[in-house]
GROMACS .gro file of C-alpha atoms in nm:
model
  508
    1MET     CA    1  13.920   9.527  10.778
    2THR     CA    2  13.650   9.799  10.729
    3SER     CA    3  13.380   9.684  10.506
    4VAL     CA    4  13.271   9.913  10.226
    5THR     CA    5  12.945   9.923   9.989
    6LEU     CA    6  12.848  10.138   9.714
    7SER     CA    7  12.516  10.349   9.760
    8SER     CA    8  12.286  10.595   9.592
    9LYS     CA    9  12.161  10.727   9.910
   10ASN     CA   10  12.105  11.104   9.924
   11PRO     CA   11  12.371  11.253  10.159
   12THR     CA   12  12.113  11.452  10.372
   13ALA     CA   13  11.919  11.135  10.427
   14VAL     CA   14  12.198  10.875  10.488
   15LYS     CA   15  12.195  10.724  10.840
   16ALA     CA   16  12.549  10.702  10.968
   17GLU     CA   17  12.757  10.867  11.250
   18ALA     CA   18  12.951  11.077  11.013
   19LEU     CA   19  12.926  11.229  10.661
   20VAL     CA   20  13.229  11.296  10.468
   21VAL     CA   21  13.222  11.613  10.220
   22ALA     CA   22  13.492  11.761  10.021
   23THR     CA   23  13.620  12.116  10.014
   24ALA     CA   24  13.830  12.299   9.760
   25GLN     CA   25  14.043  12.597   9.751
   26THR     CA   26  13.911  12.881   9.501
   27SER     CA   27  14.014  13.221   9.429
   28ASP     CA   28  13.715  13.352   9.627
   29GLY     CA   29  13.780  13.129   9.938
   30VAL     CA   30  13.633  12.772   9.992
   31ALA     CA   31  13.383  12.580   9.788
   32ILE     CA   32  13.202  12.256   9.912
   33VAL     CA   33  13.253  12.011   9.622
   34SER     CA   34  12.900  11.834   9.618
   35ASP     CA   35  12.607  11.839   9.368
   36GLN     CA   36  12.375  11.645   9.618
   37LEU     CA   37  12.375  11.868   9.935
   38PRO     CA   38  12.108  12.137   9.928
   39THR     CA   39  12.208  12.486   9.804
   40ASP     CA   40  12.114  12.675  10.121
   41LEU     CA   41  12.340  12.425  10.322
   42LEU     CA   42  12.627  12.467  10.076
   43THR     CA   43  12.601  12.836  10.113
   44GLN     CA   44  12.580  12.816  10.488
   45LEU     CA   45  12.894  12.594  10.519
   46GLU     CA   46  13.101  12.806  10.270
   47SER     CA   47  13.028  13.116  10.462
   48LEU     CA   48  13.125  12.956  10.790
   49ALA     CA   49  13.439  12.796  10.646
   50PRO     CA   50  13.657  13.080  10.753
   51GLN     CA   51  13.536  13.098  11.107
   52LEU     CA   52  13.590  12.712  11.118
   53GLY     CA   53  13.947  12.757  10.997
   54VAL     CA   54  13.861  12.564  10.699
   55THR     CA   55  14.076  12.636  10.392
   56GLY     CA   56  14.021  12.353  10.143
   57ALA     CA   57  14.387  12.248  10.131
   58ARG     CA   58  14.513  11.917  10.088
   59ASP     CA   59  14.514  11.676  10.394
   60GLU     CA   60  14.305  11.927  10.587
   61VAL     CA   61  14.013  11.763  10.774
   62ARG     CA   62  13.771  11.930  11.017
   63LYS     CA   63  13.507  11.788  11.197
   64ILE     CA   64  13.190  11.972  11.301
   65PRO     CA   65  12.837  11.905  11.429
   66ALA     CA   66  12.629  11.804  11.142
   67GLY     CA   67  12.326  12.014  11.235
   68PRO     CA   68  11.943  11.958  11.186
   69LYS     CA   69  11.957  11.939  10.793
   70LEU     CA   70  12.155  11.601  10.800
   71ALA     CA   71  12.074  11.269  10.960
   72VAL     CA   72  12.430  11.220  11.053
   73ASP     CA   73  12.598  11.326  11.383
   74ILE     CA   74  12.910  11.459  11.259
   75LEU     CA   75  13.002  11.638  10.929
   76VAL     CA   76  13.367  11.578  10.808
   77LEU     CA   77  13.518  11.832  10.571
   78THR     CA   78  13.807  11.698  10.384
   79GLY     CA   79  14.031  11.922  10.177
   80LEU     CA   80  14.106  11.865   9.794
   81GLY     CA   81  14.320  12.177   9.739
   82GLU     CA   82  14.280  12.340   9.400
   83ARG     CA   83  14.087  12.205   9.109
   84ALA     CA   84  14.295  12.123   8.769
   85GLU     CA   85  14.253  12.364   8.472
   86ASP     CA   86  13.986  12.141   8.352
   87GLY     CA   87  13.784  12.174   8.675
   88THR     CA   88  13.826  11.816   8.785
   89PHE     CA   89  14.041  11.656   9.060
   90ALA     CA   90  14.317  11.408   9.005
   91THR     CA   91  14.263  11.056   9.130
   92GLU     CA   92  14.541  11.069   9.377
   93THR     CA   93  14.386  11.410   9.528
   94LEU     CA   94  14.067  11.211   9.577
   95ARG     CA   95  14.244  10.886   9.723
   96ARG     CA   96  14.434  11.130   9.971
   97ALA     CA   97  14.121  11.337  10.069
   98ALA     CA   98  13.907  11.014  10.149
   99GLY     CA   99  14.212  10.847  10.333
  100ALA     CA  100  14.277  11.177  10.538
  101ALA     CA  101  13.910  11.178  10.633
  102THR     CA  102  13.885  10.792  10.746
  103ARG     CA  103  14.208  10.829  10.958
  104GLU     CA  104  14.013  11.067  11.165
  105LEU     CA  105  13.722  10.848  11.196
  106ALA     CA  106  13.879  10.586  11.405
  107GLY     CA  107  13.636  10.483  11.683
  108LEU     CA  108  13.335  10.516  11.498
  109LYS     CA  109  13.105  10.245  11.355
  110SER     CA  110  12.964  10.381  11.045
  111ALA     CA  111  13.049  10.668  10.785
  112ALA     CA  112  12.933  10.782  10.447
  113ILE     CA  113  13.152  10.956  10.196
  114ALA     CA  114  13.011  11.196   9.937
  115LEU     CA  115  13.328  11.285   9.735
  116PRO     CA  116  13.315  11.293   9.364
  117ALA     CA  117  13.260  10.937   9.239
  118SER     CA  118  13.117  10.954   8.900
  119ASP     CA  119  13.319  10.717   8.713
  120ASP     CA  120  13.528  10.382   8.768
  121ASP     CA  121  13.855  10.572   8.837
  122GLU     CA  122  13.705  10.828   9.079
  123ILE     CA  123  13.523  10.526   9.251
  124THR     CA  124  13.845  10.322   9.264
  125ALA     CA  125  14.040  10.620   9.402
  126VAL     CA  126  13.784  10.714   9.677
  127THR     CA  127  13.711  10.350   9.788
  128GLU     CA  128  14.074  10.269   9.804
  129GLY     CA  129  14.186  10.574   9.988
  130ALA     CA  130  13.890  10.550  10.246
  131LEU     CA  131  14.018  10.183  10.318
  132LEU     CA  132  14.380  10.287  10.327
  133GLY     CA  133  14.314  10.561  10.564
  134ALA     CA  134  14.094  10.344  10.794
  135TYR     CA  135  14.382  10.159  10.936
  136VAL     CA  136  14.494  10.124  11.304
  137PHE     CA  137  14.751   9.916  11.448
  138ASN     CA  138  14.610   9.811  11.805
  139GLN     CA  139  14.786   9.470  11.847
  140TYR     CA  140  14.983   9.572  12.177
  141ARG     CA  141  14.745   9.805  12.332
  142SER     CA  142  14.623   9.610  12.646
  143ALA     CA  143  14.267   9.734  12.592
  144ASP     CA  144  14.260   9.590  12.251
  145ARG     CA  145  14.323   9.230  12.380
  146SER     CA  146  13.981   9.205  12.482
  147THR     CA  147  13.887   8.986  12.791
  148ALA     CA  148  13.582   8.962  13.011
  149LYS     CA  149  13.768   9.156  13.257
  150ASP     CA  150  13.813   9.461  13.045
  151SER     CA  151  13.660   9.753  13.216
  152ALA     CA  152  13.368   9.956  13.039
  153LYS     CA  153  13.627  10.258  13.038
  154GLU     CA  154  13.893  10.055  12.848
  155ALA     CA  155  13.628   9.922  12.604
  156LYS     CA  156  13.499  10.278  12.536
  157ASN     CA  157  13.845  10.440  12.486
  158ARG     CA  158  13.938  10.141  12.236
  159LYS     CA  159  13.973  10.314  11.893
  160ASP     CA  160  13.927  10.058  11.609
  161PRO     CA  161  13.911  10.187  11.240
  162VAL     CA  162  13.561  10.300  11.123
  163ALA     CA  163  13.371   9.973  11.099
  164THR     CA  164  13.163  10.042  10.782
  165ILE     CA  165  13.181  10.282  10.483
  166GLU     CA  166  12.905  10.392  10.219
  167ILE     CA  167  13.052  10.528   9.914
  168LEU     CA  168  12.782  10.762   9.771
  169THR     CA  169  12.770  10.733   9.395
  170PRO     CA  170  12.536  10.727   9.109
  171LEU     CA  171  12.701  10.432   8.966
  172HIS     CA  172  12.619  10.206   9.285
  173LYS     CA  173  12.468   9.934   9.033
  174ASN     CA  174  12.723   9.955   8.766
  175ALA     CA  175  12.894   9.635   8.716
  176LYS     CA  176  13.220   9.802   8.633
  177ALA     CA  177  13.189  10.030   8.936
  178LYS     CA  178  13.154   9.728   9.153
  179VAL     CA  179  13.441   9.553   9.010
  180ALA     CA  180  13.643   9.854   9.072
  181ALA     CA  181  13.533   9.864   9.429
  182GLU     CA  182  13.607   9.509   9.491
  183ARG     CA  183  13.972   9.533   9.350
  184ALA     CA  184  14.004   9.861   9.578
  185GLN     CA  185  13.937   9.619   9.876
  186VAL     CA  186  14.196   9.351   9.758
  187VAL     CA  187  14.448   9.626   9.722
  188ALA     CA  188  14.379   9.783  10.063
  189ALA     CA  189  14.373   9.453  10.233
  190ALA     CA  190  14.715   9.378  10.082
  191VAL     CA  191  14.855   9.718  10.198
  192HIS     CA  192  14.724   9.679  10.555
  193ALA     CA  193  14.876   9.318  10.554
  194ALA     CA  194  15.209   9.465  10.468
  195ARG     CA  195  15.181   9.748  10.720
  196ASP     CA  196  15.072   9.491  10.993
  197LEU     CA  197  15.414   9.283  10.932
  198VAL     CA  198  15.605   9.599  10.944
  199ASN     CA  199  15.453   9.728  11.265
  200THR     CA  200  15.495   9.384  11.442
  201ALA     CA  201  15.755   9.389  11.726
  202PRO     CA  202  16.082   9.220  11.632
  203ASN     CA  203  16.072   8.984  11.916
  204GLU     CA  204  15.773   8.837  11.762
  205LEU     CA  205  15.845   8.872  11.397
  206TYR     CA  206  16.193   8.700  11.297
  207PRO     CA  207  16.277   8.481  10.993
  208ALA     CA  208  16.078   8.172  11.141
  209THR     CA  209  15.770   8.334  11.216
  210PHE     CA  210  15.779   8.549  10.902
  211ALA     CA  211  15.797   8.230  10.729
  212ASP     CA  212  15.495   8.116  10.928
  213ALA     CA  213  15.310   8.439  10.838
  214ALA     CA  214  15.362   8.382  10.476
  215LYS     CA  215  15.200   8.022  10.515
  216THR     CA  216  14.910   8.172  10.685
  217ALA     CA  217  14.857   8.455  10.435
  218ALA     CA  218  14.864   8.201  10.147
  219LYS     CA  219  14.637   7.942  10.317
  220ASP     CA  220  14.330   7.885  10.113
  221VAL     CA  221  14.438   8.119   9.839
  222ARG     CA  222  14.402   7.928   9.503
  223HIS     CA  223  14.704   7.830   9.306
  224VAL     CA  224  14.956   7.956   9.581
  225LYS     CA  225  15.224   7.732   9.722
  226VAL     CA  226  15.472   7.832  10.003
  227THR     CA  227  15.822   7.678  10.009
  228VAL     CA  228  16.079   7.748  10.309
  229LEU     CA  229  16.434   7.673  10.329
  230ASP     CA  230  16.568   7.692  10.675
  231ASP     CA  231  16.930   7.771  10.788
  232LYS     CA  232  17.056   7.437  10.750
  233GLN     CA  233  16.912   7.408  10.398
  234LEU     CA  234  17.053   7.741  10.312
  235ALA     CA  235  17.397   7.655  10.422
  236SER     CA  236  17.408   7.345  10.246
  237GLY     CA  237  17.251   7.488   9.937
  238GLY     CA  238  17.520   7.746   9.898
  239TYR     CA  239  17.307   8.053   9.995
  240GLY     CA  240  17.609   8.225  10.148
  241GLY     CA  241  17.463   8.565  10.158
  242LEU     CA  242  17.157   8.482  10.387
  243THR     CA  243  17.374   8.238  10.588
  244ALA     CA  244  17.649   8.515  10.655
  245VAL     CA  245  17.401   8.790  10.755
  246GLY     CA  246  17.184   8.566  10.975
  247GLN     CA  247  17.458   8.378  11.154
  248GLY     CA  248  17.508   8.646  11.434
  249SER     CA  249  17.168   8.591  11.556
  250THR     CA  250  17.030   8.294  11.745
  251ARG     CA  251  16.737   8.292  11.516
  252GLY     CA  252  16.848   8.160  11.173
  253PRO     CA  253  16.778   8.296  10.843
  254ARG     CA  254  16.503   8.160  10.593
  255LEU     CA  255  16.435   8.186  10.203
  256VAL     CA  256  16.062   8.185  10.147
  257LYS     CA  257  15.931   8.125   9.796
  258VAL     CA  258  15.569   8.228   9.753
  259ALA     CA  259  15.452   8.089   9.414
  260TYR     CA  260  15.128   8.179   9.241
  261THR     CA  261  15.075   7.963   8.926
  262PRO     CA  262  14.750   7.996   8.750
  263ALA     CA  263  14.634   7.728   8.506
  264LYS     CA  264  14.742   7.889   8.202
  265PRO     CA  265  14.999   8.173   8.266
  266ASN     CA  266  15.100   8.399   7.994
  267GLY     CA  267  15.417   8.518   8.159
  268LYS     CA  268  15.660   8.482   8.466
  269VAL     CA  269  15.736   8.732   8.692
  270ALA     CA  270  15.973   8.736   9.006
  271LEU     CA  271  15.945   8.954   9.295
  272VAL     CA  272  16.244   8.955   9.555
  273GLY     CA  273  16.191   9.130   9.893
  274LYS     CA  274  16.451   9.237  10.149
  275GLY     CA  275  16.348   9.087  10.494
  276ILE     CA  276  16.583   9.187  10.755
  277THR     CA  277  16.350   9.142  11.047
  278PHE     CA  278  16.575   9.353  11.270
  279ASP     CA  279  16.887   9.541  11.156
  280SER     CA  280  17.120   9.634  11.420
  281GLY     CA  281  17.397   9.700  11.174
  282GLY     CA  282  17.577   9.371  11.305
  283ILE     CA  283  17.953   9.429  11.417
  284SER     CA  284  17.915   9.765  11.217
  285ILE     CA  285  17.642   9.854  11.449
  286LYS     CA  286  17.400  10.147  11.399
  287PRO     CA  287  17.378  10.442  11.647
  288ALA     CA  288  17.122  10.377  11.930
  289ALA     CA  289  16.917  10.676  11.839
  290GLY     CA  290  16.631  10.569  11.594
  291MET     CA  291  16.739  10.200  11.599
  292GLU     CA  292  16.397  10.093  11.708
  293ALA     CA  293  16.282  10.181  11.345
  294MET     CA  294  16.490   9.888  11.198
  295LYS     CA  295  16.221   9.646  11.279
  296SER     CA  296  16.103   9.802  10.936
  297ASP     CA  297  16.399   9.651  10.733
  298MET     CA  298  16.174   9.377  10.626
  299ALA     CA  299  15.921   9.605  10.448
  300GLY     CA  300  16.044   9.492  10.123
  301ALA     CA  301  15.967   9.124  10.194
  302ALA     CA  302  15.622   9.227  10.322
  303ALA     CA  303  15.542   9.396  10.021
  304VAL     CA  304  15.632   9.108   9.790
  305LEU     CA  305  15.429   8.869  10.011
  306SER     CA  306  15.125   9.088  10.014
  307THR     CA  307  15.148   9.143   9.641
  308VAL     CA  308  15.155   8.778   9.533
  309VAL     CA  309  14.864   8.702   9.770
  310ALA     CA  310  14.657   8.996   9.627
  311ALA     CA  311  14.776   8.895   9.265
  312ALA     CA  312  14.630   8.545   9.335
  313LYS     CA  313  14.299   8.689   9.458
  314LEU     CA  314  14.263   8.913   9.152
  315ASN     CA  315  14.330   8.603   8.934
  316LEU     CA  316  14.597   8.766   8.732
  317PRO     CA  317  14.700   8.552   8.429
  318LEU     CA  318  15.087   8.557   8.529
  319ALA     CA  319  15.286   8.307   8.712
  320ILE     CA  320  15.431   8.519   9.009
  321THR     CA  321  15.701   8.400   9.257
  322GLY     CA  322  15.787   8.623   9.553
  323TYR     CA  323  16.131   8.543   9.727
  324LEU     CA  324  16.143   8.662  10.075
  325CYS     CA  325  16.500   8.690  10.194
  326LEU     CA  326  16.483   8.665  10.574
  327ALA     CA  327  16.742   8.719  10.818
  328GLU     CA  328  16.815   8.901  11.144
  329ASN     CA  329  17.130   9.111  11.137
  330MET     CA  330  17.282   9.092  11.501
  331PRO     CA  331  17.625   9.152  11.652
  332GLY     CA  332  17.657   8.801  11.816
  333GLY     CA  333  17.962   8.607  11.884
  334ASN     CA  334  17.909   8.421  11.544
  335ALA     CA  335  17.846   8.736  11.348
  336GLN     CA  336  18.007   8.811  11.016
  337ARG     CA  337  18.302   9.061  11.026
  338PRO     CA  338  18.421   9.343  10.801
  339ALA     CA  339  18.678   9.157  10.583
  340ASP     CA  340  18.483   8.830  10.547
  341VAL     CA  341  18.450   8.695  10.218
  342VAL     CA  342  18.102   8.551  10.128
  343THR     CA  343  18.009   8.313   9.839
  344ILE     CA  344  17.666   8.395   9.702
  345TYR     CA  345  17.435   8.127   9.561
  346GLY     CA  346  17.571   8.080   9.216
  347GLY     CA  347  17.937   8.125   9.297
  348LYS     CA  348  18.017   8.494   9.302
  349THR     CA  349  18.212   8.617   9.593
  350VAL     CA  350  18.141   8.937   9.797
  351GLU     CA  351  18.399   9.098  10.040
  352VAL     CA  352  18.203   9.241  10.345
  353LEU     CA  353  18.353   9.591  10.417
  354ASN     CA  354  18.060   9.698  10.617
  355THR     CA  355  17.819   9.458  10.796
  356ASP     CA  356  17.556   9.728  10.789
  357ALA     CA  357  17.527   9.682  10.407
  358GLU     CA  358  17.368   9.352  10.455
  359GLY     CA  359  17.036   9.392  10.264
  360ARG     CA  360  17.218   9.386   9.951
  361VAL     CA  361  17.396   9.074  10.047
  362VAL     CA  362  17.086   8.848  10.134
  363MET     CA  363  16.921   9.008   9.799
  364ALA     CA  364  17.191   8.854   9.605
  365ASP     CA  365  17.077   8.508   9.703
  366GLY     CA  366  16.727   8.578   9.602
  367LEU     CA  367  16.813   8.745   9.264
  368VAL     CA  368  17.041   8.465   9.142
  369SER     CA  369  16.759   8.209   9.254
  370ALA     CA  370  16.498   8.403   9.076
  371ILE     CA  371  16.687   8.425   8.760
  372GLU     CA  372  16.785   8.060   8.787
  373ASP     CA  373  16.401   7.984   8.797
  374GLY     CA  374  16.365   8.138   8.440
  375HIS     CA  375  16.150   8.433   8.497
  376ASP     CA  376  16.055   8.691   8.227
  377VAL     CA  377  16.134   8.985   8.443
  378VAL     CA  378  16.265   9.026   8.801
  379LEU     CA  379  16.179   9.310   9.025
  380ASP     CA  380  16.335   9.356   9.378
  381ILE     CA  381  16.212   9.585   9.648
  382ALA     CA  382  16.420   9.683   9.962
  383THR     CA  383  16.467   9.917  10.234
  384LEU     CA  384  16.823   9.943  10.106
  385THR     CA  385  17.013  10.257  10.160
  386GLY     CA  386  16.995  10.561  10.389
  387ALA     CA  387  17.131  10.730  10.067
  388GLN     CA  388  16.798  10.698   9.915
  389VAL     CA  389  16.645  10.906  10.203
  390VAL     CA  390  16.932  11.168  10.159
  391ALA     CA  391  16.851  11.200   9.799
  392LEU     CA  392  16.463  11.175   9.778
  393GLY     CA  393  16.341  11.216  10.117
  394THR     CA  394  16.076  11.022  10.312
  395ARG     CA  395  15.790  11.011  10.077
  396THR     CA  396  15.967  10.931   9.737
  397SER     CA  397  16.104  10.599   9.646
  398ALA     CA  398  16.387  10.524   9.398
  399VAL     CA  399  16.379  10.286   9.078
  400MET     CA  400  16.647  10.176   8.870
  401GLY     CA  401  16.758   9.896   8.665
  402THR     CA  402  16.714   9.799   8.297
  403ASP     CA  403  16.578  10.108   8.116
  404ALA     CA  404  16.244   9.962   7.987
  405VAL     CA  405  16.158   9.774   8.316
  406ARG     CA  406  16.255  10.082   8.530
  407ASP     CA  407  16.013  10.289   8.308
  408GLU     CA  408  15.731  10.037   8.324
  409VAL     CA  409  15.760  10.061   8.727
  410LYS     CA  410  15.749  10.425   8.707
  411ALA     CA  411  15.435  10.413   8.495
  412ALA     CA  412  15.282  10.172   8.720
  413ALA     CA  413  15.357  10.380   9.018
  414ASP     CA  414  15.228  10.699   8.848
  415ALA     CA  415  14.908  10.525   8.771
  416THR     CA  416  14.847  10.389   9.136
  417GLY     CA  417  14.942  10.708   9.321
  418GLU     CA  418  15.280  10.610   9.475
  419LEU     CA  419  15.578  10.838   9.442
  420PHE     CA  420  15.876  10.680   9.261
  421TRP     CA  421  16.168  10.861   9.084
  422PRO     CA  422  16.385  10.692   8.808
  423MET     CA  423  16.763  10.682   8.914
  424PRO     CA  424  17.070  10.587   8.689
  425LEU     CA  425  17.335  10.320   8.730
  426PRO     CA  426  17.634  10.491   8.590
  427GLU     CA  427  17.900  10.272   8.453
  428GLU     CA  428  18.181  10.487   8.604
  429LEU     CA  429  18.057  10.425   8.960
  430LYS     CA  430  18.119  10.043   8.926
  431THR     CA  431  18.496  10.111   9.057
  432ASN     CA  432  18.302  10.215   9.399
  433ILE     CA  433  18.227   9.848   9.447
  434LYS     CA  434  18.546   9.700   9.319
  435SER     CA  435  18.712   9.455   9.576
  436LYS     CA  436  19.074   9.385   9.613
  437VAL     CA  437  19.010   9.019   9.700
  438ALA     CA  438  18.667   8.923   9.575
  439ASP     CA  439  18.437   8.970   9.287
  440VAL     CA  440  18.283   9.269   9.443
  441ALA     CA  441  18.271   9.459   9.745
  442ASN     CA  442  17.937   9.520   9.961
  443SER     CA  443  18.001   9.880  10.031
  444GLY     CA  444  18.166  10.187   9.870
  445PRO     CA  445  18.206  10.543   9.935
  446ARG     CA  446  17.919  10.768  10.070
  447TRP     CA  447  17.885  10.962   9.758
  448GLY     CA  448  17.637  10.791   9.525
  449GLY     CA  449  17.561  10.534   9.799
  450MET     CA  450  17.215  10.456   9.661
  451LEU     CA  451  17.371  10.400   9.311
  452ASN     CA  452  17.642  10.187   9.446
  453ALA     CA  453  17.382   9.941   9.600
  454GLY     CA  454  17.194   9.934   9.279
  455LEU     CA  455  17.510   9.844   9.106
  456PHE     CA  456  17.599   9.589   9.327
  457LEU     CA  457  17.266   9.414   9.279
  458GLN     CA  458  17.311   9.455   8.918
  459THR     CA  459  17.631   9.236   8.942
  460PHE     CA  460  17.394   8.931   9.018
  461VAL     CA  461  17.136   8.985   8.740
  462GLY     CA  462  17.358   9.090   8.443
  463ASP     CA  463  17.151   9.161   8.150
  464HIS     CA  464  16.828   9.014   8.254
  465PRO     CA  465  16.528   9.255   8.249
  466TRP     CA  466  16.526   9.389   8.596
  467ALA     CA  467  16.424   9.682   8.816
  468HIS     CA  468  16.531   9.777   9.184
  469LEU     CA  469  16.296   9.956   9.421
  470ASP     CA  470  16.452  10.132   9.693
  471ILE     CA  471  16.186  10.228   9.960
  472ALA     CA  472  16.422  10.301  10.264
  473GLY     CA  473  16.249  10.625  10.355
  474PRO     CA  474  15.899  10.576  10.259
  475ALA     CA  475  15.844  10.237  10.409
  476PHE     CA  476  15.806  10.375  10.762
  477ASN     CA  477  15.669  10.670  10.877
  478ASP     CA  478  15.809  10.801  11.201
  479GLY     CA  479  15.617  11.114  11.215
  480GLY     CA  480  15.238  11.188  11.201
  481GLY     CA  481  14.987  11.050  10.950
  482HIS     CA  482  14.929  11.233  10.619
  483GLY     CA  483  14.655  11.155  10.369
  484TYR     CA  484  14.594  10.791  10.382
  485THR     CA  485  14.944  10.707  10.529
  486PRO     CA  486  14.953  10.625  10.887
  487GLY     CA  487  15.238  10.659  11.122
  488GLY     CA  488  15.449  10.336  11.133
  489GLY     CA  489  15.451  10.089  10.850
  490THR     CA  490  15.308  10.248  10.543
  491GLY     CA  491  15.285   9.931  10.294
  492VAL     CA  492  15.456  10.134  10.017
  493GLY     CA  493  15.528   9.930   9.713
  494VAL     CA  494  15.240   9.703   9.728
  495ARG     CA  495  15.011   9.914   9.490
  496THR     CA  496  15.318   9.972   9.239
  497LEU     CA  497  15.398   9.600   9.233
  498LEU     CA  498  15.031   9.513   9.175
  499GLY     CA  499  14.996   9.781   8.907
  500PHE     CA  500  15.312   9.642   8.730
  501LEU     CA  501  15.179   9.309   8.730
  502GLU     CA  502  14.838   9.415   8.605
  503GLY     CA  503  14.994   9.608   8.324
  504ARG     CA  504  15.185   9.314   8.217
  505ALA     CA  505  14.875   9.096   8.228
  506ALA     CA  506  14.678   9.334   8.024
  507ALA     CA  507  14.961   9.356   7.753
  508GLU     CA  508  15.000   8.983   7.701
   0.00000   0.00000   0.00000
């Protein structure tokens, strides 16, 4: 991952390939947001802005030759939009601007960032945004699998993330600022790890190899233990949801527990993640168009794994267990059928009306197991419903559950810069998932589909403190990048889950 340091160097003298400076929209045009660049240079840049097409809008990035007054080769202008009424910029605005800039710096070795960074919150936002934007998934590009035979042209065309970043700040020696920057690096690494898993091809990432990836991620991380239940153990142990969903594939399901247990925990939290490593829909098969994005149907499990590992690296004083519910949903000869009845771990039965509503079925096993293990609160995160995308679009996730926990998740999301919106679980909709032959049906009418799925999960948690995070749309960006978000896997949910855990740890 890109390395980052805090520095007090003057932007005019810093030696790097690129210097990132912020622009803002004003009533008079464009302002360069810097108190360190010479006045004559600021005036020149602001006068040239209209000719360069610079407006200062959010997510706008322009790269221009730096000129003789700077020691760098490239000047990068990244937009912040308009100032708040108090003349400042929100931390999420700084995070996005830093990330939008570093996304455009792939292929460079070094860059310096001269965005506002005069307190701990600003340093956290700029550092985190810069690292989140400095992400490229190159695993399957031939030129990136370097060998001695690679041609010079291939090596030149290889575009890795910018290698080193200096964050220019007067607080470069401040102890709290250093801690903030170090935390940002842990958070960004966790998000990158989740993105990598989501972007991995499904012929390489399936339940058994995902379990191996969990072991690798936890290796040498203090107080973290990984336990794997394979398909035979799941069947004999009564995990009927995972067994049923996975039985259509030649690659059997897994339940992976990633447990972080510090010496003196002052609370227990469970994180349950949906890990459908590829979702064809099963017998209720999906349309071919867009099915390739269904490699991302394990984004919830990826977020959970990355969060637990990051929490351990941050030494949070909580016992945190992640439950990765892993299966491949395929229409094989042994696949589950509509009308099958499945017995979930713990004994409740589910009538399968739609095999493409499989995520909630595997999650039921994980939720019951998590509650049985005696956690204070349970969060689950899943790319669960297309209805979430219909309701909230591709950038805003949903959260529902018991009121207090739901609101706690929303507060954590707001604080960390992720978009979540609270949704209800109306009592009157429970008839939508009523089964004629079993305790509950896995599918209901189209209307209120996201809420129906939440109510289904609620069946398996009862009154236990719980929240359900539906990240179906935001988990995978099938368009162009924006802000610090790349195309492909986004790593959504990691920052919110970590923020939730840190809030719990601070409250204890």
